[in-house]
Coordinates of C-alpha atoms in Angstrom, one line a residue:
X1 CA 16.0 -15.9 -0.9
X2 CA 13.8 -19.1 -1.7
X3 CA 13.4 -18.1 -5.2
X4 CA 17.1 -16.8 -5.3
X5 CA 16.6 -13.4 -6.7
X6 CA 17.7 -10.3 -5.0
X7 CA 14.8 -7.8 -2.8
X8 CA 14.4 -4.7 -4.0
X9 CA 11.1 -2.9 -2.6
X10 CA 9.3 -0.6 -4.7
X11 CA 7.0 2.0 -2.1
X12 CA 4.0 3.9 -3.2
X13 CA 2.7 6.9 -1.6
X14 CA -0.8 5.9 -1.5
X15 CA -3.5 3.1 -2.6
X16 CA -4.0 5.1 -6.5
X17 CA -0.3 5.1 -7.2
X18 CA -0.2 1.7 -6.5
X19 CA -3.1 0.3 -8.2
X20 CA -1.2 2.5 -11.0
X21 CA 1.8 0.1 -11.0
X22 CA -0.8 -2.3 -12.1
X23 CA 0.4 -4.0 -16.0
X24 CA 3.4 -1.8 -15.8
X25 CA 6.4 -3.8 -15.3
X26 CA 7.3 -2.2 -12.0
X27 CA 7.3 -5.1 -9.8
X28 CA 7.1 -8.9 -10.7
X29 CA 6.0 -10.2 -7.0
X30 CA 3.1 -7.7 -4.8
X31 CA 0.9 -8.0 -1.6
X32 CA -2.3 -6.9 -2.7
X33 CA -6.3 -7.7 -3.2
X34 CA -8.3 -8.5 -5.8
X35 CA -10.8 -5.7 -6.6
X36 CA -12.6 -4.6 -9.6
X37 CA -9.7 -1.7 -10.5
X38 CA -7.1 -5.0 -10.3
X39 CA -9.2 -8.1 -10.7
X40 CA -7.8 -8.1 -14.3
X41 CA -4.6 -6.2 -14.4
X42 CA -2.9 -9.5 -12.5
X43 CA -2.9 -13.1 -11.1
X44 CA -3.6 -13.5 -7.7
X45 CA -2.2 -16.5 -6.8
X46 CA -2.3 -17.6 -2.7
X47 CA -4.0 -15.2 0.2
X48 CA -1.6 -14.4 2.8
X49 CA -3.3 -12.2 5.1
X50 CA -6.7 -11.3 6.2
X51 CA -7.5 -8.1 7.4
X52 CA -10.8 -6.7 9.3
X53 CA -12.3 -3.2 8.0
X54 CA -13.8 -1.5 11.3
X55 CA -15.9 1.5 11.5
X56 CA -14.8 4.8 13.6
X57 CA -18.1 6.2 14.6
X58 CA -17.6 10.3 15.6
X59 CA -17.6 11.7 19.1
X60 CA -21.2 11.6 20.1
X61 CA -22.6 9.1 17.8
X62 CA -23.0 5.1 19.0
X63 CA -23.9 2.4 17.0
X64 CA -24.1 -1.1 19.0
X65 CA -22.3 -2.9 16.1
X66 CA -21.1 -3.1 12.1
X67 CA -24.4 -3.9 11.2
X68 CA -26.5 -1.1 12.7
X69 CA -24.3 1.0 10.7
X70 CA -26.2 0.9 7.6
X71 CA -29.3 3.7 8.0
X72 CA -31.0 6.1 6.3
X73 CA -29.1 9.7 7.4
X74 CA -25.8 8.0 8.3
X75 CA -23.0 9.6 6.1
X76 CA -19.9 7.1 6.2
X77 CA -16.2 8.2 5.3
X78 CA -13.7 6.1 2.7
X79 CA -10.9 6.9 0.7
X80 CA -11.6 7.2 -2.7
X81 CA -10.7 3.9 -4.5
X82 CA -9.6 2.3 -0.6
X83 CA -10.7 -1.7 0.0
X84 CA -13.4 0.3 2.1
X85 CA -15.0 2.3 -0.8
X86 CA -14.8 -0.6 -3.5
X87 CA -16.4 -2.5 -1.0
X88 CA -19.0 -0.5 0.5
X89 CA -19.9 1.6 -2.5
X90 CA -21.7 -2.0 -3.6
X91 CA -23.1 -3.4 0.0
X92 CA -25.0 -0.1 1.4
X93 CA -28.3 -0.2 1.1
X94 CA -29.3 2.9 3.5
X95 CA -26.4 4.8 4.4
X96 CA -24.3 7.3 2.0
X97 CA -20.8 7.2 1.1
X98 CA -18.6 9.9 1.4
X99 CA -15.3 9.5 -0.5
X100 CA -12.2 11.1 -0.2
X101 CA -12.7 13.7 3.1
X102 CA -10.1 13.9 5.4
X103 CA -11.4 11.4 8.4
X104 CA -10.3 12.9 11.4
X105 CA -11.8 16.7 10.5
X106 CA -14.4 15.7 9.4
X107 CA -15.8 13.4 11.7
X108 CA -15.0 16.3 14.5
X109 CA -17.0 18.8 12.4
X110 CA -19.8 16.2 12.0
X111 CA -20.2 16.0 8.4
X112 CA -19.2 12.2 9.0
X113 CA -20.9 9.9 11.0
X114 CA -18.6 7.2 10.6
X115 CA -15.0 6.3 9.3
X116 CA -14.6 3.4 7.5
X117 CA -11.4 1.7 6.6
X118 CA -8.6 -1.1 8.1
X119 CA -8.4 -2.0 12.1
X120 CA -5.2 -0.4 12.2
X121 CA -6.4 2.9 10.3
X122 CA -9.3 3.2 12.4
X123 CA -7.7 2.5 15.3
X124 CA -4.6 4.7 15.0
X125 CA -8.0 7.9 14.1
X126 CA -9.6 6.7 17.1
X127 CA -6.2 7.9 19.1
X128 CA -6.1 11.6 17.2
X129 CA -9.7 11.9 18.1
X130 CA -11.2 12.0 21.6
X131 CA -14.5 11.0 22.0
X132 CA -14.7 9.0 19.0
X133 CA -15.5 5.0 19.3
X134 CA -14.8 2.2 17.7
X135 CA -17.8 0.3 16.1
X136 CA -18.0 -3.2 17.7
X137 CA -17.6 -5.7 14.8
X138 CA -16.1 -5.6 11.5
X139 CA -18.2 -5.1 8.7
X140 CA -16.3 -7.2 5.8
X141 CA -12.3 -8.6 5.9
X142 CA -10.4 -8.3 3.1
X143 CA -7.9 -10.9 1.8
X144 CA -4.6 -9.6 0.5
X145 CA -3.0 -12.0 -1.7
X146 CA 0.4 -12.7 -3.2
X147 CA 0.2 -11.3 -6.8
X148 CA 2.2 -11.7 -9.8
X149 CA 1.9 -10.1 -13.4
X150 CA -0.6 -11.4 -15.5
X151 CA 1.1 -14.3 -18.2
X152 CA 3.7 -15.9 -16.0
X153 CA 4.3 -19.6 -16.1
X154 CA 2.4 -22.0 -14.1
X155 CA 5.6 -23.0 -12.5
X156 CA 6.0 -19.5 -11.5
X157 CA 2.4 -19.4 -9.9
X158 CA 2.9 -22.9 -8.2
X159 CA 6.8 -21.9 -7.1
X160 CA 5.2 -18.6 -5.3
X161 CA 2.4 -21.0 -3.8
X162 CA 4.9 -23.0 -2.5
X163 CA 6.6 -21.1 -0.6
X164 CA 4.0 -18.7 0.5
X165 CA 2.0 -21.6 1.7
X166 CA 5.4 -22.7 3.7
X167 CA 5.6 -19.1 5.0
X168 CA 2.6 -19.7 6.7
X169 CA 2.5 -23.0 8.1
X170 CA 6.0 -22.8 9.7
X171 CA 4.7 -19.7 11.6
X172 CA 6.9 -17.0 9.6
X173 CA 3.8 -14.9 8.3
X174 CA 2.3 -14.9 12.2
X175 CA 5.6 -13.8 13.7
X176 CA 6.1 -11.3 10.8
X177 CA 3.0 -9.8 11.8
X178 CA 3.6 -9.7 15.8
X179 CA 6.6 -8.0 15.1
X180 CA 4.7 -5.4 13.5
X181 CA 2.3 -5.3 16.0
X182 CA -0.5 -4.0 13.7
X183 CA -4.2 -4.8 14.2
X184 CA -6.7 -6.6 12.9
X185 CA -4.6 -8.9 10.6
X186 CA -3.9 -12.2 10.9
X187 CA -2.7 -14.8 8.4
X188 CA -4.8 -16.6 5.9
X189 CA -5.5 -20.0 6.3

């Protein structure tokens, strides 16, 4: 409404398609994050959100927090291409990465250790799968930004600012996010 153009959401069924969309022309305003498959492919203008990245540890394994989770023999789960892989792929030192496996299966067959991915992801695996325990402690938080395709105007950028900036300080982002009730989020400063 504030930039008087009409809403019309384009979905995608999962984090690939959308990193996809990328240079294509499908959208001309996203919520996203900077990461090396996008860090070039747009402008990132203004963080809106930060969300926490928790680890699911399987039923029978403890860890005390995030950072006990990185050891020699620990296999951790991601997505392939998720915030979660992109991230960890570069900070694990000990630990390997498994990318791709379906979470819940197999962390109950214990070819997984751990789960990695958002608070709400982990938490919403944590309810399909008894025994299994949240990791105390995030291990990174991930700022999603408002993004725009690369080349647009600096009146553009600093119009989008603006109001995002607006969004946030009047309490519209926060309440947005309540009403959701997901977990782990919270608006960026």
């Amino acid at each position: 409404r504030k930039l008087g153009a009409v809403l019309e959401l384009n979905l995608y069924p999962g984090v690939n398609a959308y990193f996809e969309s990328y240079g294509k022309g499908e959208w001309d305003i996203a919520i996203g994050q900077r990461t090396p498959l996008t860090a070039d492919r747009a402008d990132f203008v203004v963080d809106i959100l930060l969300t926490d990245y928790w680890f699911l540890a399987a039923p029978g394994r403890e860890f005390v927090n995030a950072s006990q989770v990185d050891r020699p023999g620990v296999k951790i789960g991601a997505g392939l291409n998720s915030f979660s892989d992109q991230f960890l792929s570069k900070a694990l030192k000990s630990a390997q990465l498994v990318r791709g496996s379906n979470a819940i299966d197999a962390l109950r067959n214990g070819q997984l250790d751990v789960y990695a991915s958002s608070a709400g992801n982990v938490e919403a695996a944590a309810k399909k799968l008894p025994g299994a325990k949240i990791v105390p402690g995030a291990f990174t938080s991930e700022r999603t930004m408002v993004v725009i395709p690369k080349g647009r105007s600096a009146a553009a950028q600093s119009r989008v600012i603006e109001i995002t900036n607006e969004a946030k300080k009047t309490g519209v982002v926060r309440k947005a996010l309540e009403q959701t009730g997901v977990t782990g989020v919270r608006p960026a400063p």
